[in-house]
Coordinates of C-alpha atoms in Angstrom, one line a residue:
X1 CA -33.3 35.6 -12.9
X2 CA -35.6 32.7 -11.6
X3 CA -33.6 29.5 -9.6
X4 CA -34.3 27.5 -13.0
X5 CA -32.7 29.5 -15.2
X6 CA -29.6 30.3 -12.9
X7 CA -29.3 26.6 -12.2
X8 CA -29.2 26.5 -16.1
X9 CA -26.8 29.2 -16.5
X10 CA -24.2 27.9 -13.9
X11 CA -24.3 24.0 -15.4
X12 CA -24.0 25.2 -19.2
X13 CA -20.8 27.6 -17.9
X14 CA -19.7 25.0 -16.1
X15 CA -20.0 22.4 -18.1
X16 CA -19.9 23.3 -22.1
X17 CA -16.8 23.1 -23.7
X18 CA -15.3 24.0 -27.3
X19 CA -13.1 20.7 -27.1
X20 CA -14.3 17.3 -28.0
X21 CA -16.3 15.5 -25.1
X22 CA -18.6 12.8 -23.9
X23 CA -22.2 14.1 -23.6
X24 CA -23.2 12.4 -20.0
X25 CA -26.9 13.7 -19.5
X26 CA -28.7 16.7 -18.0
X27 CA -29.0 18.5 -15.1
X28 CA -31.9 17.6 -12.7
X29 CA -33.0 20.3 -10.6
X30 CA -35.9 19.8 -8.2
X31 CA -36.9 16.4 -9.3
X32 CA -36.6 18.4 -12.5
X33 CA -35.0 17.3 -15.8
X34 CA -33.4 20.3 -17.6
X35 CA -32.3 19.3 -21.0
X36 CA -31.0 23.0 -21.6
X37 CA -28.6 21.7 -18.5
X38 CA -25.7 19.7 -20.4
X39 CA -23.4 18.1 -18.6
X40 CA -20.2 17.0 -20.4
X41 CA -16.8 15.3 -20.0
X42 CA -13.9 17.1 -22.2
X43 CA -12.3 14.5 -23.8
X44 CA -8.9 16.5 -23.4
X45 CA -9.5 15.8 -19.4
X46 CA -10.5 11.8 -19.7
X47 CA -6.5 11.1 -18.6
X48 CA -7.1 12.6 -15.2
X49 CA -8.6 9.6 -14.5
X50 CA -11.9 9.2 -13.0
X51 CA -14.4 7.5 -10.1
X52 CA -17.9 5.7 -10.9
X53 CA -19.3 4.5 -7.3
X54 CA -22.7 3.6 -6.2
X55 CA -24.7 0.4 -4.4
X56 CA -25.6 -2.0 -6.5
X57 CA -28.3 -1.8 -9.2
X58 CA -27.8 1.6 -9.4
X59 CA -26.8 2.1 -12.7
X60 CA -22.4 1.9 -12.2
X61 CA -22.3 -0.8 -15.3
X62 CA -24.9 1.5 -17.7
X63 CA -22.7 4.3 -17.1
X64 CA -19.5 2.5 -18.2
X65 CA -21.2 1.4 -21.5
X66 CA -21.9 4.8 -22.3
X67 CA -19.2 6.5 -21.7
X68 CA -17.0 3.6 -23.8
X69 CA -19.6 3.8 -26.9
X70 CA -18.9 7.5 -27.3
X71 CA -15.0 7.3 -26.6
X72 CA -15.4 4.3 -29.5
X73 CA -17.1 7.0 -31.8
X74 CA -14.5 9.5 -30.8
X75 CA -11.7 7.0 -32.1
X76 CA -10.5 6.5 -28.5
X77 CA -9.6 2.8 -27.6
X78 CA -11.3 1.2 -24.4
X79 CA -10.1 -2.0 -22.1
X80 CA -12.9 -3.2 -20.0
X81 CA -13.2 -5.6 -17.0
X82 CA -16.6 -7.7 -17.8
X83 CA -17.3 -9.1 -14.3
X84 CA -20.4 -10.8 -16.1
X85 CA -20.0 -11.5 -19.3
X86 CA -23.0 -8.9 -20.1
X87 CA -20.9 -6.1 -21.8
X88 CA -20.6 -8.5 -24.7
X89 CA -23.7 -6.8 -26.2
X90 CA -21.4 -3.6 -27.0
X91 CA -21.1 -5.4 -30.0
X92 CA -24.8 -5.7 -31.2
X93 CA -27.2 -2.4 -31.6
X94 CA -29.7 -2.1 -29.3
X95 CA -33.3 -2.7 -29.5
X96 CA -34.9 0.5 -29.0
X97 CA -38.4 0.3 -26.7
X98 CA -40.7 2.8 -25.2
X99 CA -39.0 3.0 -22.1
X100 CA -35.4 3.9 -23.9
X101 CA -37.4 6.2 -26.0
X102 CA -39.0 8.4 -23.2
X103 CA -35.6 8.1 -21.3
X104 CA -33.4 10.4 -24.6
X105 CA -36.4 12.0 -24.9
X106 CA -36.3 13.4 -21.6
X107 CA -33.1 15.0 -22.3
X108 CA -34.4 16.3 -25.9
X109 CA -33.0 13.4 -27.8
X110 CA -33.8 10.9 -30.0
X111 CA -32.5 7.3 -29.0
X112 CA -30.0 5.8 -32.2
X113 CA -29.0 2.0 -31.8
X114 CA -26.0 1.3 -32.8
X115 CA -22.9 -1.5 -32.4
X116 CA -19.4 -1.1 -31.8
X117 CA -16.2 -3.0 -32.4
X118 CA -15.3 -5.4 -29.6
X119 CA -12.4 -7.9 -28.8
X120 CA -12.9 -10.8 -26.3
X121 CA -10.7 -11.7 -23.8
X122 CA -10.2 -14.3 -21.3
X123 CA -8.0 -15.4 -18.3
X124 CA -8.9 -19.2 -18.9
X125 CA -8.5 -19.2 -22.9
X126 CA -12.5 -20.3 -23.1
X127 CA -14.4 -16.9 -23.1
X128 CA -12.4 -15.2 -25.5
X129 CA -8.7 -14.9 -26.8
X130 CA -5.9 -15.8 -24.3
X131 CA -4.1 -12.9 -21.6
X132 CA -1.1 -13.8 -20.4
X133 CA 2.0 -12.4 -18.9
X134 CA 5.3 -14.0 -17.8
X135 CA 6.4 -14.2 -14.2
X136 CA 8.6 -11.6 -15.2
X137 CA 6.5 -9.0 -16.4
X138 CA 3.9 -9.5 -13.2
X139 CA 6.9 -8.5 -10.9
X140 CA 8.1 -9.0 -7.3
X141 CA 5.5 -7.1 -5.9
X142 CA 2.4 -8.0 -7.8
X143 CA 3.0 -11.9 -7.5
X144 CA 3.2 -11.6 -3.9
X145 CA -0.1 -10.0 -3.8
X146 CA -1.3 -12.9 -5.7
X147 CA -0.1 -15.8 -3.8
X148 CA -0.5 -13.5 -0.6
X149 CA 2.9 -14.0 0.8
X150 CA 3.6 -12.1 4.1
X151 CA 6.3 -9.3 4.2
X152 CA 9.1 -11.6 4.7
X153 CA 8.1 -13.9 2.1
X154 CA 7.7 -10.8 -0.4
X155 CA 11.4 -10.0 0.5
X156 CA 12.3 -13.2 -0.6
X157 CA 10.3 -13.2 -4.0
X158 CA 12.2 -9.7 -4.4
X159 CA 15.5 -11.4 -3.7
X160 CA 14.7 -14.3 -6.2
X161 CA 13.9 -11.6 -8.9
X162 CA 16.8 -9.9 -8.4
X163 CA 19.3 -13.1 -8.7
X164 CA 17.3 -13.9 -11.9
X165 CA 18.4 -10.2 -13.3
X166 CA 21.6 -10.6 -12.4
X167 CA 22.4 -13.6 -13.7
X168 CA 19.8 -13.3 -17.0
X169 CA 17.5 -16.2 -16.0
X170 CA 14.2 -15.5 -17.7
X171 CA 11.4 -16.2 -15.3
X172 CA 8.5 -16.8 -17.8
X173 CA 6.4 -18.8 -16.2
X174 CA 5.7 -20.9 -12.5
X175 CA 7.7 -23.8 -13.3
X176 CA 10.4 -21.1 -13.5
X177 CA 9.5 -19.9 -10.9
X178 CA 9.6 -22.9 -8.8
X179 CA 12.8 -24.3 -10.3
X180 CA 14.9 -21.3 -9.1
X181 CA 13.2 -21.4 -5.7
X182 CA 14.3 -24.7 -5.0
X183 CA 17.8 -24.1 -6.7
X184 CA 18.4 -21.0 -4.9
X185 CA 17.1 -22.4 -1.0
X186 CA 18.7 -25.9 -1.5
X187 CA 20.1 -26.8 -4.2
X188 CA 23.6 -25.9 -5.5
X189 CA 22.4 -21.7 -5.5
X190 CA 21.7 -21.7 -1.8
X191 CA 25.8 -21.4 -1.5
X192 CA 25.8 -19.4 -4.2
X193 CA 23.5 -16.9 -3.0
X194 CA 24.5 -17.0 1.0
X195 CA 27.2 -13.8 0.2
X196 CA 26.0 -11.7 -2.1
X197 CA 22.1 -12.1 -1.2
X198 CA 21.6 -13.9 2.1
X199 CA 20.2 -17.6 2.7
X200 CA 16.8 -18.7 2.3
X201 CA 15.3 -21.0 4.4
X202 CA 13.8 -24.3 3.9
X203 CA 10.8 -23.1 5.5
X204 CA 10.4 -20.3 3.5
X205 CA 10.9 -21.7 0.1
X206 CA 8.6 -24.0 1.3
X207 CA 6.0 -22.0 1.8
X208 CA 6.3 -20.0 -1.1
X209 CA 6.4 -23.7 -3.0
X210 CA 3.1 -24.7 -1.6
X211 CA 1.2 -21.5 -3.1
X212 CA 2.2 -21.7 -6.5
X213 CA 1.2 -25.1 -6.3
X214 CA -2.1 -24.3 -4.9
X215 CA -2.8 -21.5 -8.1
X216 CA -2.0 -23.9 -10.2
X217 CA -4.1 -26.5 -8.8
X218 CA -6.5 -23.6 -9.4
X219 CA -6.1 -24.0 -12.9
X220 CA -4.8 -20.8 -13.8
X221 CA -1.1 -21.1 -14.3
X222 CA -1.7 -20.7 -18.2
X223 CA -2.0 -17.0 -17.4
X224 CA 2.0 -16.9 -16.6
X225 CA 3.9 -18.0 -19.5
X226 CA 4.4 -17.1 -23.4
X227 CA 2.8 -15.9 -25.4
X228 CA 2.4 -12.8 -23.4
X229 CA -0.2 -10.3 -24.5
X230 CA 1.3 -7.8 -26.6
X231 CA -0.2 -4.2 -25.3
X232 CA -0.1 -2.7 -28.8
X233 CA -3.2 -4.8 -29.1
X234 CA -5.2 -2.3 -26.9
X235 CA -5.0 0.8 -29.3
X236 CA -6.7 -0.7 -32.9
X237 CA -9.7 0.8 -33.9
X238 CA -12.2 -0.3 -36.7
X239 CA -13.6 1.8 -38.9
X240 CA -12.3 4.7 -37.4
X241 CA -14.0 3.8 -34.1
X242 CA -12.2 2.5 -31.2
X243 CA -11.7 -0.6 -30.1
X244 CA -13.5 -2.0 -26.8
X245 CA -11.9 -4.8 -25.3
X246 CA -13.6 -6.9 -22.7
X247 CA -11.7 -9.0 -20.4
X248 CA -14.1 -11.9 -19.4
X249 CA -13.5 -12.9 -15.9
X250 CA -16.6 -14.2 -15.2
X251 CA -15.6 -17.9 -15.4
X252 CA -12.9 -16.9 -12.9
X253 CA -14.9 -14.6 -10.3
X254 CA -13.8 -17.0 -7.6
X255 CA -9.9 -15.7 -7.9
X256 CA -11.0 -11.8 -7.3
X257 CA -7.0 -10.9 -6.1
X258 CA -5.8 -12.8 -9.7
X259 CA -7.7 -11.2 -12.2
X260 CA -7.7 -7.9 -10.3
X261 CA -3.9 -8.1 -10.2
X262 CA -3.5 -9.1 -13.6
X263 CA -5.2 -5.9 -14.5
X264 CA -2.6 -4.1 -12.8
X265 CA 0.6 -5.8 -14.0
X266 CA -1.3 -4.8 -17.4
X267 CA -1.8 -1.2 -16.6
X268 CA 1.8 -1.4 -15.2
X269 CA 3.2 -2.5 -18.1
X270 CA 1.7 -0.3 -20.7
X271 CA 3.3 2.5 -18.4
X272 CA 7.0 1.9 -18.3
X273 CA 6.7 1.0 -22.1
X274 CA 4.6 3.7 -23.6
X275 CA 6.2 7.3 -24.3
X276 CA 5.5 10.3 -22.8
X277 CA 2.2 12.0 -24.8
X278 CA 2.1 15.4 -22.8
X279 CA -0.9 16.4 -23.1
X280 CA -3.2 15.1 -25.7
X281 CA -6.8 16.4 -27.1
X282 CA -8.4 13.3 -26.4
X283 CA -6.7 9.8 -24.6
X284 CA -4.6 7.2 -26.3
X285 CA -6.5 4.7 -24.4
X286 CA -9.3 4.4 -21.6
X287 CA -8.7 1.8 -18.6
X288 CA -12.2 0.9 -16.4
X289 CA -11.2 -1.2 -13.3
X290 CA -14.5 -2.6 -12.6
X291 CA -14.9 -4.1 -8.7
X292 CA -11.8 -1.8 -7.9
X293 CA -12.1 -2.8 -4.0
X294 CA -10.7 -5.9 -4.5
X295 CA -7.5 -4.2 -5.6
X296 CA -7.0 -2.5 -2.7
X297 CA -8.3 -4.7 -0.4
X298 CA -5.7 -6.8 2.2
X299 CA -2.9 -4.8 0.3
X300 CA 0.7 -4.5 1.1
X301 CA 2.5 -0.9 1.7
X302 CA 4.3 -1.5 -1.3
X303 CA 1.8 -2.3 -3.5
X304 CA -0.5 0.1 -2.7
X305 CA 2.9 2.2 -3.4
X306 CA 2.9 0.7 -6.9
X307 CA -0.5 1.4 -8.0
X308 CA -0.4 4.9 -6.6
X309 CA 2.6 5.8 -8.4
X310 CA 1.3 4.5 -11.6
X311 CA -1.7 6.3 -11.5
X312 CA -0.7 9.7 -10.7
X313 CA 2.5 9.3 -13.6
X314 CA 0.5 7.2 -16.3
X315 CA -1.5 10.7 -17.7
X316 CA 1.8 12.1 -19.2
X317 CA 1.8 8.9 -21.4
X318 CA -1.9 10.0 -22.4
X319 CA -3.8 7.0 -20.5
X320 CA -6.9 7.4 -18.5
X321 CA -8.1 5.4 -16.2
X322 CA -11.5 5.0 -13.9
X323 CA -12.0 2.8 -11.1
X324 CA -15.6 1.8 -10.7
X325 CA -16.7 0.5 -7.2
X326 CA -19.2 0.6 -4.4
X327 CA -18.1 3.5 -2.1
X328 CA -15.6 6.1 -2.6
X329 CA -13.9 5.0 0.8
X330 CA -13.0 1.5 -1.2
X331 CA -10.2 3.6 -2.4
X332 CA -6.9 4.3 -0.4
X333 CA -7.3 8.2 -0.1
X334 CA -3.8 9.3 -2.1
X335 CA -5.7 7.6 -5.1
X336 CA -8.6 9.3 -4.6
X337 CA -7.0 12.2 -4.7
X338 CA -5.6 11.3 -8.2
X339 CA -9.6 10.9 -9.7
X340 CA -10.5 14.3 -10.9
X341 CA -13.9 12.8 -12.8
X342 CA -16.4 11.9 -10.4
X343 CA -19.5 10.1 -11.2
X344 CA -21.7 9.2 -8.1
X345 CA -24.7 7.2 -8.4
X346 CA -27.1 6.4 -5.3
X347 CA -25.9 5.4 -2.0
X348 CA -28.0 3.7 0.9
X349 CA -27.5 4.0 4.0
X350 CA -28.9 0.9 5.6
X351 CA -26.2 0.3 8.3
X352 CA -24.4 2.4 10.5
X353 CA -21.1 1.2 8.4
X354 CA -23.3 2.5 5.4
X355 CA -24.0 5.7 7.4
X356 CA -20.4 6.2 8.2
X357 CA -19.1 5.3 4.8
X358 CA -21.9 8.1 3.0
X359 CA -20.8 11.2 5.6
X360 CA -17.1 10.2 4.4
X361 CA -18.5 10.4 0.6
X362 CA -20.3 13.7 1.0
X363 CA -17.1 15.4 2.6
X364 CA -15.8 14.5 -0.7
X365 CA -18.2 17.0 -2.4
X366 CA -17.9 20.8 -2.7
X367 CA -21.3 22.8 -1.6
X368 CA -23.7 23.3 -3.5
X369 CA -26.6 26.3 -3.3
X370 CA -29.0 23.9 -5.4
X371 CA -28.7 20.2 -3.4
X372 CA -28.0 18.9 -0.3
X373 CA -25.2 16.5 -0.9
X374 CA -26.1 13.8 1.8
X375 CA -29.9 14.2 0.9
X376 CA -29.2 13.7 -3.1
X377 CA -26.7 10.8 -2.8
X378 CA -29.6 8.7 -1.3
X379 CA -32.4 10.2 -3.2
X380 CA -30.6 9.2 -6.7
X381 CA -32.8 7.0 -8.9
X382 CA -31.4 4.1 -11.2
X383 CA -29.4 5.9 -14.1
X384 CA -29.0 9.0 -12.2
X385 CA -25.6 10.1 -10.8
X386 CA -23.9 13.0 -8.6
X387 CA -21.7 14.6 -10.9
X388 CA -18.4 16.9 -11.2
X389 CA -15.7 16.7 -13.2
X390 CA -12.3 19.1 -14.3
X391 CA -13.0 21.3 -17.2
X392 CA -10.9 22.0 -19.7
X393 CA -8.7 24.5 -17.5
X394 CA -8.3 21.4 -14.4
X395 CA -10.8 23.5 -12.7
X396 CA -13.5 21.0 -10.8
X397 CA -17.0 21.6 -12.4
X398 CA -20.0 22.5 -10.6
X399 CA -21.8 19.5 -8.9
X400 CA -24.8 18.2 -10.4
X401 CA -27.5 16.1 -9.8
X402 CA -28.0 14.2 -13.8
X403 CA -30.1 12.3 -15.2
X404 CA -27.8 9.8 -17.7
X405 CA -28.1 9.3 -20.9
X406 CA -29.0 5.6 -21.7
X407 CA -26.5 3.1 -24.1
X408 CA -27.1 2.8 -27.8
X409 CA -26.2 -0.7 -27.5
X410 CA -27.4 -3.8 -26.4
X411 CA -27.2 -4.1 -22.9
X412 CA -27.7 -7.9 -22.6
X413 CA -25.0 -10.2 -23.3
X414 CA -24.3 -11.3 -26.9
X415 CA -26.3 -14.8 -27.3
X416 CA -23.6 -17.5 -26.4
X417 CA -22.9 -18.2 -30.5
X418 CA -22.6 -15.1 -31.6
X419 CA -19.8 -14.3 -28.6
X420 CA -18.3 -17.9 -29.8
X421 CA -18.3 -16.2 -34.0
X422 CA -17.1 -12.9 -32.6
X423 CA -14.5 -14.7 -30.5
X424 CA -13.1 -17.4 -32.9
X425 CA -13.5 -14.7 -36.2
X426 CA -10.5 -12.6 -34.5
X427 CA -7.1 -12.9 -35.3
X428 CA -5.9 -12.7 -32.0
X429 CA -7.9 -15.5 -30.5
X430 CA -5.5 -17.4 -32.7
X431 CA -2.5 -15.8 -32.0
X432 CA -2.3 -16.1 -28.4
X433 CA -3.9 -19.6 -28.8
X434 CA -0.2 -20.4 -29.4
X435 CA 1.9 -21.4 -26.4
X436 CA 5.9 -20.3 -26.8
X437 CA 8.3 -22.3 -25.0
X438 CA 11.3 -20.5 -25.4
X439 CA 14.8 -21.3 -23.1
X440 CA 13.9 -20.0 -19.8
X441 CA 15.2 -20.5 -16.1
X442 CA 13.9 -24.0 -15.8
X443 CA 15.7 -25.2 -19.0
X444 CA 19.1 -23.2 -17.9
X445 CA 19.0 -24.2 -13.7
X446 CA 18.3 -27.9 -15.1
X447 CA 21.4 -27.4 -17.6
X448 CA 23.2 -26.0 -14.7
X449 CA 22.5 -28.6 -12.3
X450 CA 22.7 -31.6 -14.7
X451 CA 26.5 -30.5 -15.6
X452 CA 27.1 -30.1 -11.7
X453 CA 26.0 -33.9 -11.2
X454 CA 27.8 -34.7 -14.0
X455 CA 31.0 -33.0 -13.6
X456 CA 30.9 -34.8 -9.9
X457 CA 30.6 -37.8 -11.2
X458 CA 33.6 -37.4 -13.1
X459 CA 35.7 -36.0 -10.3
X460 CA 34.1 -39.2 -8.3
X461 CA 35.0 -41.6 -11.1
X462 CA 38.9 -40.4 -11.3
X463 CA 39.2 -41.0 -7.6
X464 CA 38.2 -44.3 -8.1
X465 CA 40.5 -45.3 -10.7
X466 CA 43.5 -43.3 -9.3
X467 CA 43.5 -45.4 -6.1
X468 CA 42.9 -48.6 -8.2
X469 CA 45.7 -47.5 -10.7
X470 CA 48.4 -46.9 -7.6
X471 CA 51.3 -48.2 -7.3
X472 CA 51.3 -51.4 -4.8
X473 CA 54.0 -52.0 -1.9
X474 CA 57.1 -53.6 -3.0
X475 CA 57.8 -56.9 -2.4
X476 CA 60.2 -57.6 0.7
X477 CA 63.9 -57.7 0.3
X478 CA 65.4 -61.0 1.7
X479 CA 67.1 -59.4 4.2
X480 CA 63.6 -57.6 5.1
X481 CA 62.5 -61.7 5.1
X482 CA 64.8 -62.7 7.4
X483 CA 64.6 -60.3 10.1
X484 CA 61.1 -60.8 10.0
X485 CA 61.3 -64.7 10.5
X486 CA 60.5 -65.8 14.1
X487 CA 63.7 -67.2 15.1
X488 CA 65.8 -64.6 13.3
X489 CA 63.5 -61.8 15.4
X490 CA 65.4 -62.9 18.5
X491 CA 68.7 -62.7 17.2
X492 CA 68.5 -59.7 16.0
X493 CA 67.2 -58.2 19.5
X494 CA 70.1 -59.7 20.7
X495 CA 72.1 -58.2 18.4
X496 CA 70.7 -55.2 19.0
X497 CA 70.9 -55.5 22.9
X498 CA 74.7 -56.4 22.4
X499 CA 75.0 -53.2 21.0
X500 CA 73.2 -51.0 23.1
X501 CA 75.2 -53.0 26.3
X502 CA 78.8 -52.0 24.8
X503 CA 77.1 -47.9 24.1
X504 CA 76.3 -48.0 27.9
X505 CA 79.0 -50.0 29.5
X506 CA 76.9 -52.6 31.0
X507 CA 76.8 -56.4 30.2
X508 CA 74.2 -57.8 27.8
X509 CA 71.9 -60.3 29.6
X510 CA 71.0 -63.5 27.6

């Protein structure tokens, strides 16, 4: 057998599979394109999560697109981060062209345009319908990421949460937040608090006072509050096909730790309320962090903690997710290490930092008889990616140098008033349109506080009219008079000298 048809051989065992899967391209061998070569992603492993890195213009954003058009057709629901505001075009077939056709064509395929069902999201409220979570739901850990406390400051936020548990004080959004700050560190709760949970300090509170005030001076306190964004949203499908939702966050590109945080409190949330799925033909839903480095970077031991434990628990509840970044060494290694898809597009090695960062990425690889790993990496042309992923036994694939299949829809952004129809035309751009004001820890603390001033008042009051209402001195008796008089004073010492003079024996003198 001949290198071209073993090459062939190994990918189709490799990759083919009897299961459902996403058709990703074919194998290239040689500067080669071997449409015989197939390589696929089993649906059945898409909740082992998965890693799409490579320098920019190299293809990372293409690659998302077609994977979430064929999880769509599969029925499988997506949630996408749209750094740009150009996956919009999901939702409008593409226009095919020579270049599109001689690109499926190359793998033995015919390119078919075609649209898919989209929902858009925003941060701000202006790009598409309102996200939101309360204070609550974002948690200890993941606010002090966002207003990049210090450790001791986290502690405190973790102490604030847990008096707010204890004593049922919903924390919906920051002007809860800052209420029970300032009522815990020096109002009537910093006595309150001194035994059970220790003192906070002025300076602390402070601190932690000033950078809520700061995001919100940011504009972007309307992310905290009600009404939160109901998860369940995620998982509707159209026409059988699943439903892509696009956060927007390209109005709010300047607050990277925010929106990359908000992802997470999301993620977070749809595992500790979703139930166990064991393990599932295809995914309940697909999660693509786009720009993951920004998750990880400046992060605290505990937060890293978080996101590590979420990802390695969150496949039993049938969720996938893929982070999509630069360089596989943007990711903390015991995540890594969770991200059994790999899909590597070109790296360049212009710096030694770029040289150090591809000999880390190519250690990554298993070895291959049919590429050099380091040699391929940088060799990879736009819409061409290093490939392995688990089959359908958990077993990593063979690697594979592929050439992609391209999207089958548009991949410019919808023209501004078609995204403003597709935005207002959904029924969720209404719903969370609506802010909730429900009771919350600002409205109980100011209840709380306003009886205490009150109920002092009183207590002040009743002093004051007990000690007006007391009885006065009574008037003097006449004898009391006449003692007192001037003249009767010094009789009555005499008197009273007499008196002491016959007790001792000796002679009054006058």
């Amino acid at each position: 057998m001949d290198r071209k048809s073993k090459f062939t051989e190994t990918i189709k065992s490799s990759y083919t599979t009897e299961k459902a899967f996403i058709y990703l391209g074919a194998g290239i061998l040689d500067g080669e394109i071997i449409p015989e070569a197939e390589v696929n992603l089993a649906l059945k492993m898409m909740n082992r999560h998965g890693l799409i890195a490579g320098a920019t213009g190299t293809g990372k954003t293409r690659t998302l697109q077609l994977i979430a058009e064929q999880l769509s057709d599969a029925g499988v629901p997506v949630f996408m981060l749209d750094v740009k505001g150009d996956l919009s075009g999901l939702n409008q077939a593409g226009q095919s062209n020579p270049k599109l056709e001689e690109r499926a064509a190359a793998l033995g395929r015919t390119y078919e345009p075609s649209a898919f069902p989209v929902e858009l999201y925003s941060l701000s409220g202006k790009l598409g319908a309102q996200m939101r979570a309360t204070v609550l739901e974002f948690g200890p850990v993941m606010l002090s990421k966002i207003l990049d406390l210090n450790d001791t400051q986290a502690g405190v936020m973790a102490v604030i949460f847990k008096y707010a548990d204890d004593n049922k004080l919903p924390l919906l959004d920051l002007n809860d937040l800052k209420k029970l700050i300032s009522y815990l560190s020096s109002g009537p709760g910093a006595i309150e608090i001194k035994e059970s949970y220790g003192s906070i300090s002025t300076a602390t509170s402070g601190t932690m006072l000033r950078k809520i005030v700061a995001i919100e001076q940011q504009g972007l306190s309307r992310i905290f509050g009600e009404r939160s964004f109901d998860i369940q949203d995620l998982f509707n499908r159209v026409d059988g096909k699943g439903m892509i939702s696009l956060l927007n966050i390209s109005d709010v590109q300047a607050q990277p730790v925010l929106y990359s945080t908000f992802l997470l409190s999301l993620l977070a949330e749809i595992f500790y309320s979703m139930p166990e799925a064991g393990d599932p033909e295809k995914p309940k839903l697909v999660f693509f962090f786009d720009e993951a480095h920004l998750l990880f970077k400046n992060s605290s031991a505990s937060f890293l903690e978080q996101i590590e434990t979420i990802i390695r628990l969150i496949r039993s509840k049938g969720i996938g997710v893929f982070f999509c970044t630069q360089s596989p060494t943007d990711v903390p290694e015991s995540v890594l290490g969770q991200l059994g898809n790999r899909v590597q597009h070109a790296l360049r090695a212009f710096t030694p930092n770029d040289a150090e960062a591809l000999k880390k990425t190519v250690n990554t690889y298993p070895r291959s008889e049919y590429y050099e790993i380091d040699r391929t990496i940088t060799a990879l042309g736009t819409g061409q990616a290093l490939i392995t992923v688990l089959n359908e036994k958990g077993i990593p694939t063979e690697v594979v140098a592929t050439h992609l299949i391209p999207p089958r829809a548009s991949m410019a952004p919808l023209p501004a008033g078609d995204a403003e129809t597709l935005m207002k035309s959904s029924s969720n751009f209404s719903k969370y349109q609506e802010v909730i004001d429900p009771e919350s820890a600002y409205d109980i603390l100011t209840k709380r506080v306003n009886a205490k001033l009150a109920e002092e008042e009183i207590i002040k009051q009743r002093e004051v009219e007990e000690k007006e209402s007391a009885p006065k001195r009574n008037e003097k008796s006449t004898f009391e008079k006449v003692i007192s008089a001037p003249i009767t004073r010094q009789i009555g010492t005499a008197i009273v000298r007499g008196l002491f003079g016959m007790l001792t024996g000796k002679k009054p003198r006058y």
